[in-house]
Every structure is written in structure tokens, then in C-alpha cells.
């Protein structure tokens, strides 16, 4: 059992930065790899980023590569998504998710646990 709580969303202007946090808890939390997805109105939930390879490798969707950075603080059981140079198309509800290590990285069906989501709105 893993419980996830996202925070850090908000309303910002184009070009601004935000850092999302996902606090994880549970007896087996260390057995799971963490990732981020997002869902805009009228759109399917899409992959954003994840850690893999024992958290030594970062993977990003092409739309955010070079602007977003994923990291994990194991001592705090927290995963972060640093978002820089935000664009209006980044507007979405962002979800933290956990999958078994060695699971399929970009397939949302392999993620067993999900947070409640945090809203990010980027205005021009």
C-alpha cells in the first residue's frame, strides 16, 4: 500500500517556474518507482516524466524535455517535478503515480497508485 499526496500547483504567468512535490508513504514505498502524469480538460491523461533504472535515469516526454526536471529525495520519501519556462500548454492537473520497479515506464496502466492531483495553470 502506497499513499501519494501532491502539492505545489498554482496560477503563474508564461515563463515562470513551479516545483511540484509528491509525498509518499507506506510500508513498501521503496519498492516502487515514481512518475508524473498530467491531464488537460478534454484530453487523455499523458505521461510527463519518471525515474527508472534504480532512480538513476530520468525519462521525459518530448513536450517537457529541457524544461522540467524530476528528482527524488529518499530520506524524505518525496519526489519533485521542477517546471521551468512554463507555457500555456502546460496547463493541466498534475498527478504523481507509483509503479512497480521494472514496470513499463510510460504506460499509465502499470502505475498502481495515484495521488489526487494538483492544478497548474499558466496564463499569458
JSON list of C-alpha atoms in Angstrom, two decimals:
[
{"chain": "A", "resi": 1, "resn": "UNK", "atom": "CA", "xyz": [0.00, 0.00, 0.00]},
{"chain": "A", "resi": 2, "resn": "UNK", "atom": "CA", "xyz": [1.35, 3.39, -1.10]},
{"chain": "A", "resi": 3, "resn": "UNK", "atom": "CA", "xyz": [-0.29, 6.75, -0.49]},
{"chain": "A", "resi": 4, "resn": "UNK", "atom": "CA", "xyz": [0.65, 9.81, -2.52]},
{"chain": "A", "resi": 5, "resn": "UNK", "atom": "CA", "xyz": [-0.12, 13.49, -1.92]},
{"chain": "A", "resi": 6, "resn": "UNK", "atom": "CA", "xyz": [0.79, 16.18, -4.46]},
{"chain": "A", "resi": 7, "resn": "UNK", "atom": "CA", "xyz": [1.32, 19.85, -3.68]},
{"chain": "A", "resi": 8, "resn": "UNK", "atom": "CA", "xyz": [2.84, 22.97, -5.22]},
{"chain": "A", "resi": 9, "resn": "UNK", "atom": "CA", "xyz": [0.45, 23.76, -8.04]},
{"chain": "A", "resi": 10, "resn": "UNK", "atom": "CA", "xyz": [-0.86, 27.24, -8.71]},
{"chain": "A", "resi": 11, "resn": "UNK", "atom": "CA", "xyz": [-1.51, 30.04, -11.17]},
{"chain": "A", "resi": 12, "resn": "UNK", "atom": "CA", "xyz": [1.57, 31.53, -12.86]},
{"chain": "A", "resi": 13, "resn": "UNK", "atom": "CA", "xyz": [2.48, 33.55, -15.93]},
{"chain": "A", "resi": 14, "resn": "UNK", "atom": "CA", "xyz": [4.20, 32.32, -19.06]},
{"chain": "A", "resi": 15, "resn": "UNK", "atom": "CA", "xyz": [7.90, 31.77, -18.44]},
{"chain": "A", "resi": 16, "resn": "UNK", "atom": "CA", "xyz": [7.55, 31.29, -14.70]},
{"chain": "A", "resi": 17, "resn": "UNK", "atom": "CA", "xyz": [8.63, 28.29, -12.63]},
{"chain": "A", "resi": 18, "resn": "UNK", "atom": "CA", "xyz": [6.90, 25.95, -10.22]},
{"chain": "A", "resi": 19, "resn": "UNK", "atom": "CA", "xyz": [8.08, 23.00, -8.19]},
{"chain": "A", "resi": 20, "resn": "UNK", "atom": "CA", "xyz": [5.62, 20.20, -7.54]},
{"chain": "A", "resi": 21, "resn": "UNK", "atom": "CA", "xyz": [6.11, 17.84, -4.63]},
{"chain": "A", "resi": 22, "resn": "UNK", "atom": "CA", "xyz": [4.75, 14.36, -4.06]},
{"chain": "A", "resi": 23, "resn": "UNK", "atom": "CA", "xyz": [4.94, 12.95, -0.55]},
{"chain": "A", "resi": 24, "resn": "UNK", "atom": "CA", "xyz": [4.85, 9.15, -0.48]},
{"chain": "A", "resi": 25, "resn": "UNK", "atom": "CA", "xyz": [4.05, 6.93, 2.46]},
{"chain": "A", "resi": 26, "resn": "UNK", "atom": "CA", "xyz": [3.52, 3.25, 3.06]},
{"chain": "A", "resi": 27, "resn": "UNK", "atom": "CA", "xyz": [5.35, 0.17, 4.20]},
{"chain": "A", "resi": 28, "resn": "UNK", "atom": "CA", "xyz": [6.51, -0.80, 0.71]},
{"chain": "A", "resi": 29, "resn": "UNK", "atom": "CA", "xyz": [7.08, 2.65, -0.79]},
{"chain": "A", "resi": 30, "resn": "UNK", "atom": "CA", "xyz": [10.74, 1.92, -1.56]},
{"chain": "A", "resi": 31, "resn": "UNK", "atom": "CA", "xyz": [9.66, -0.93, -3.85]},
{"chain": "A", "resi": 32, "resn": "UNK", "atom": "CA", "xyz": [8.04, 1.49, -6.29]},
{"chain": "A", "resi": 33, "resn": "UNK", "atom": "CA", "xyz": [9.36, 3.87, -8.89]},
{"chain": "A", "resi": 34, "resn": "UNK", "atom": "CA", "xyz": [7.72, 7.28, -9.20]},
{"chain": "A", "resi": 35, "resn": "UNK", "atom": "CA", "xyz": [6.40, 9.21, -12.16]},
{"chain": "A", "resi": 36, "resn": "UNK", "atom": "CA", "xyz": [4.34, 12.25, -13.16]},
{"chain": "A", "resi": 37, "resn": "UNK", "atom": "CA", "xyz": [1.35, 12.45, -15.48]},
{"chain": "A", "resi": 38, "resn": "UNK", "atom": "CA", "xyz": [-0.91, 15.33, -16.42]},
{"chain": "A", "resi": 39, "resn": "UNK", "atom": "CA", "xyz": [-4.41, 15.76, -17.78]},
{"chain": "A", "resi": 40, "resn": "UNK", "atom": "CA", "xyz": [-5.78, 18.85, -19.51]},
{"chain": "A", "resi": 41, "resn": "UNK", "atom": "CA", "xyz": [-9.52, 19.48, -19.99]},
{"chain": "A", "resi": 42, "resn": "UNK", "atom": "CA", "xyz": [-10.90, 17.24, -22.73]},
{"chain": "A", "resi": 43, "resn": "UNK", "atom": "CA", "xyz": [-7.63, 15.33, -23.05]},
{"chain": "A", "resi": 44, "resn": "UNK", "atom": "CA", "xyz": [-6.36, 11.92, -22.02]},
{"chain": "A", "resi": 45, "resn": "UNK", "atom": "CA", "xyz": [-4.00, 11.65, -19.10]},
{"chain": "A", "resi": 46, "resn": "UNK", "atom": "CA", "xyz": [-0.50, 11.75, -20.53]},
{"chain": "A", "resi": 47, "resn": "UNK", "atom": "CA", "xyz": [2.97, 10.79, -19.41]},
{"chain": "A", "resi": 48, "resn": "UNK", "atom": "CA", "xyz": [5.25, 13.61, -18.28]},
{"chain": "A", "resi": 49, "resn": "UNK", "atom": "CA", "xyz": [8.29, 12.15, -16.52]},
{"chain": "A", "resi": 50, "resn": "UNK", "atom": "CA", "xyz": [9.57, 9.27, -14.43]},
{"chain": "A", "resi": 51, "resn": "UNK", "atom": "CA", "xyz": [12.63, 7.88, -12.73]},
{"chain": "A", "resi": 52, "resn": "UNK", "atom": "CA", "xyz": [13.90, 4.44, -13.66]},
{"chain": "A", "resi": 53, "resn": "UNK", "atom": "CA", "xyz": [16.98, 2.27, -13.51]},
{"chain": "A", "resi": 54, "resn": "UNK", "atom": "CA", "xyz": [17.05, 2.40, -9.73]},
{"chain": "A", "resi": 55, "resn": "UNK", "atom": "CA", "xyz": [16.24, 6.14, -9.96]},
{"chain": "A", "resi": 56, "resn": "UNK", "atom": "CA", "xyz": [19.50, 6.77, -11.81]},
{"chain": "A", "resi": 57, "resn": "UNK", "atom": "CA", "xyz": [17.84, 7.59, -15.14]},
{"chain": "A", "resi": 58, "resn": "UNK", "atom": "CA", "xyz": [15.32, 10.33, -15.91]},
{"chain": "A", "resi": 59, "resn": "UNK", "atom": "CA", "xyz": [12.78, 10.00, -18.70]},
{"chain": "A", "resi": 60, "resn": "UNK", "atom": "CA", "xyz": [10.74, 12.88, -20.12]},
{"chain": "A", "resi": 61, "resn": "UNK", "atom": "CA", "xyz": [8.03, 13.44, -22.66]},
{"chain": "A", "resi": 62, "resn": "UNK", "atom": "CA", "xyz": [9.30, 15.41, -25.64]},
{"chain": "A", "resi": 63, "resn": "UNK", "atom": "CA", "xyz": [6.99, 18.30, -24.79]},
{"chain": "A", "resi": 64, "resn": "UNK", "atom": "CA", "xyz": [8.75, 18.98, -21.48]},
{"chain": "A", "resi": 65, "resn": "UNK", "atom": "CA", "xyz": [12.30, 17.82, -22.14]},
{"chain": "A", "resi": 66, "resn": "UNK", "atom": "CA", "xyz": [14.80, 20.55, -21.32]},
{"chain": "A", "resi": 67, "resn": "UNK", "atom": "CA", "xyz": [12.32, 22.46, -19.18]},
{"chain": "A", "resi": 68, "resn": "UNK", "atom": "CA", "xyz": [11.25, 20.00, -16.48]},
{"chain": "A", "resi": 69, "resn": "UNK", "atom": "CA", "xyz": [13.43, 18.08, -14.03]},
{"chain": "A", "resi": 70, "resn": "UNK", "atom": "CA", "xyz": [12.38, 15.10, -11.92]},
{"chain": "A", "resi": 71, "resn": "UNK", "atom": "CA", "xyz": [14.19, 14.18, -8.72]},
{"chain": "A", "resi": 72, "resn": "UNK", "atom": "CA", "xyz": [13.68, 12.09, -5.60]},
{"chain": "A", "resi": 73, "resn": "UNK", "atom": "CA", "xyz": [14.72, 12.58, -2.00]},
{"chain": "A", "resi": 74, "resn": "UNK", "atom": "CA", "xyz": [14.65, 9.11, -0.49]},
{"chain": "A", "resi": 75, "resn": "UNK", "atom": "CA", "xyz": [15.27, 10.38, 3.03]},
{"chain": "A", "resi": 76, "resn": "UNK", "atom": "CA", "xyz": [12.04, 12.39, 2.81]},
{"chain": "A", "resi": 77, "resn": "UNK", "atom": "CA", "xyz": [10.15, 9.88, 0.64]},
{"chain": "A", "resi": 78, "resn": "UNK", "atom": "CA", "xyz": [9.36, 12.73, -1.71]},
{"chain": "A", "resi": 79, "resn": "UNK", "atom": "CA", "xyz": [9.57, 13.10, -5.48]},
{"chain": "A", "resi": 80, "resn": "UNK", "atom": "CA", "xyz": [9.73, 16.52, -7.15]},
{"chain": "A", "resi": 81, "resn": "UNK", "atom": "CA", "xyz": [8.97, 17.96, -10.54]},
{"chain": "A", "resi": 82, "resn": "UNK", "atom": "CA", "xyz": [10.76, 21.24, -11.18]},
{"chain": "A", "resi": 83, "resn": "UNK", "atom": "CA", "xyz": [9.00, 23.06, -14.02]},
{"chain": "A", "resi": 84, "resn": "UNK", "atom": "CA", "xyz": [10.75, 25.96, -15.72]},
{"chain": "A", "resi": 85, "resn": "UNK", "atom": "CA", "xyz": [9.82, 28.25, -18.62]},
{"chain": "A", "resi": 86, "resn": "UNK", "atom": "CA", "xyz": [6.19, 27.26, -18.31]},
{"chain": "A", "resi": 87, "resn": "UNK", "atom": "CA", "xyz": [3.89, 27.54, -21.31]},
{"chain": "A", "resi": 88, "resn": "UNK", "atom": "CA", "xyz": [0.10, 27.80, -21.57]},
{"chain": "A", "resi": 89, "resn": "UNK", "atom": "CA", "xyz": [0.02, 24.25, -22.96]},
{"chain": "A", "resi": 90, "resn": "UNK", "atom": "CA", "xyz": [1.44, 23.04, -19.64]},
{"chain": "A", "resi": 91, "resn": "UNK", "atom": "CA", "xyz": [-1.89, 23.89, -18.00]},
{"chain": "A", "resi": 92, "resn": "UNK", "atom": "CA", "xyz": [-3.30, 20.68, -16.55]},
{"chain": "A", "resi": 93, "resn": "UNK", "atom": "CA", "xyz": [-3.93, 18.72, -13.40]},
{"chain": "A", "resi": 94, "resn": "UNK", "atom": "CA", "xyz": [-0.66, 17.02, -12.50]},
{"chain": "A", "resi": 95, "resn": "UNK", "atom": "CA", "xyz": [-0.69, 13.59, -10.89]},
{"chain": "A", "resi": 96, "resn": "UNK", "atom": "CA", "xyz": [2.02, 11.74, -9.03]},
{"chain": "A", "resi": 97, "resn": "UNK", "atom": "CA", "xyz": [1.98, 7.98, -9.53]},
{"chain": "A", "resi": 98, "resn": "UNK", "atom": "CA", "xyz": [3.84, 4.87, -8.36]},
{"chain": "A", "resi": 99, "resn": "UNK", "atom": "CA", "xyz": [4.64, 1.72, -10.33]},
{"chain": "A", "resi": 100, "resn": "UNK", "atom": "CA", "xyz": [6.49, -1.48, -9.53]},
{"chain": "A", "resi": 101, "resn": "UNK", "atom": "CA", "xyz": [10.15, -1.22, -10.36]},
{"chain": "A", "resi": 102, "resn": "UNK", "atom": "CA", "xyz": [10.78, -2.81, -13.78]},
{"chain": "A", "resi": 103, "resn": "UNK", "atom": "CA", "xyz": [7.26, -1.93, -14.86]},
{"chain": "A", "resi": 104, "resn": "UNK", "atom": "CA", "xyz": [6.56, -0.30, -18.21]},
{"chain": "A", "resi": 105, "resn": "UNK", "atom": "CA", "xyz": [7.75, 3.28, -17.89]},
{"chain": "A", "resi": 106, "resn": "UNK", "atom": "CA", "xyz": [5.26, 5.29, -19.94]},
{"chain": "A", "resi": 107, "resn": "UNK", "atom": "CA", "xyz": [2.14, 3.13, -19.69]},
{"chain": "A", "resi": 108, "resn": "UNK", "atom": "CA", "xyz": [-0.30, 4.58, -17.18]},
{"chain": "A", "resi": 109, "resn": "UNK", "atom": "CA", "xyz": [-1.91, 1.16, -16.74]},
{"chain": "A", "resi": 110, "resn": "UNK", "atom": "CA", "xyz": [1.22, -0.10, -14.99]},
{"chain": "A", "resi": 111, "resn": "UNK", "atom": "CA", "xyz": [1.05, 2.57, -12.27]},
{"chain": "A", "resi": 112, "resn": "UNK", "atom": "CA", "xyz": [-0.64, 1.07, -9.26]},
{"chain": "A", "resi": 113, "resn": "UNK", "atom": "CA", "xyz": [-1.12, 4.15, -7.07]},
{"chain": "A", "resi": 114, "resn": "UNK", "atom": "CA", "xyz": [-2.13, 7.72, -7.83]},
{"chain": "A", "resi": 115, "resn": "UNK", "atom": "CA", "xyz": [-2.31, 10.99, -5.95]},
{"chain": "A", "resi": 116, "resn": "UNK", "atom": "CA", "xyz": [-5.32, 13.28, -6.02]},
{"chain": "A", "resi": 117, "resn": "UNK", "atom": "CA", "xyz": [-3.72, 15.76, -8.43]},
{"chain": "A", "resi": 118, "resn": "UNK", "atom": "CA", "xyz": [-2.67, 19.39, -8.22]},
{"chain": "A", "resi": 119, "resn": "UNK", "atom": "CA", "xyz": [-3.78, 22.11, -10.64]},
{"chain": "A", "resi": 120, "resn": "UNK", "atom": "CA", "xyz": [-1.21, 24.04, -12.67]},
{"chain": "A", "resi": 121, "resn": "UNK", "atom": "CA", "xyz": [-2.48, 27.00, -14.68]},
{"chain": "A", "resi": 122, "resn": "UNK", "atom": "CA", "xyz": [-0.19, 29.05, -16.93]},
{"chain": "A", "resi": 123, "resn": "UNK", "atom": "CA", "xyz": [-1.60, 32.33, -18.22]},
{"chain": "A", "resi": 124, "resn": "UNK", "atom": "CA", "xyz": [-0.28, 34.69, -20.87]}
]
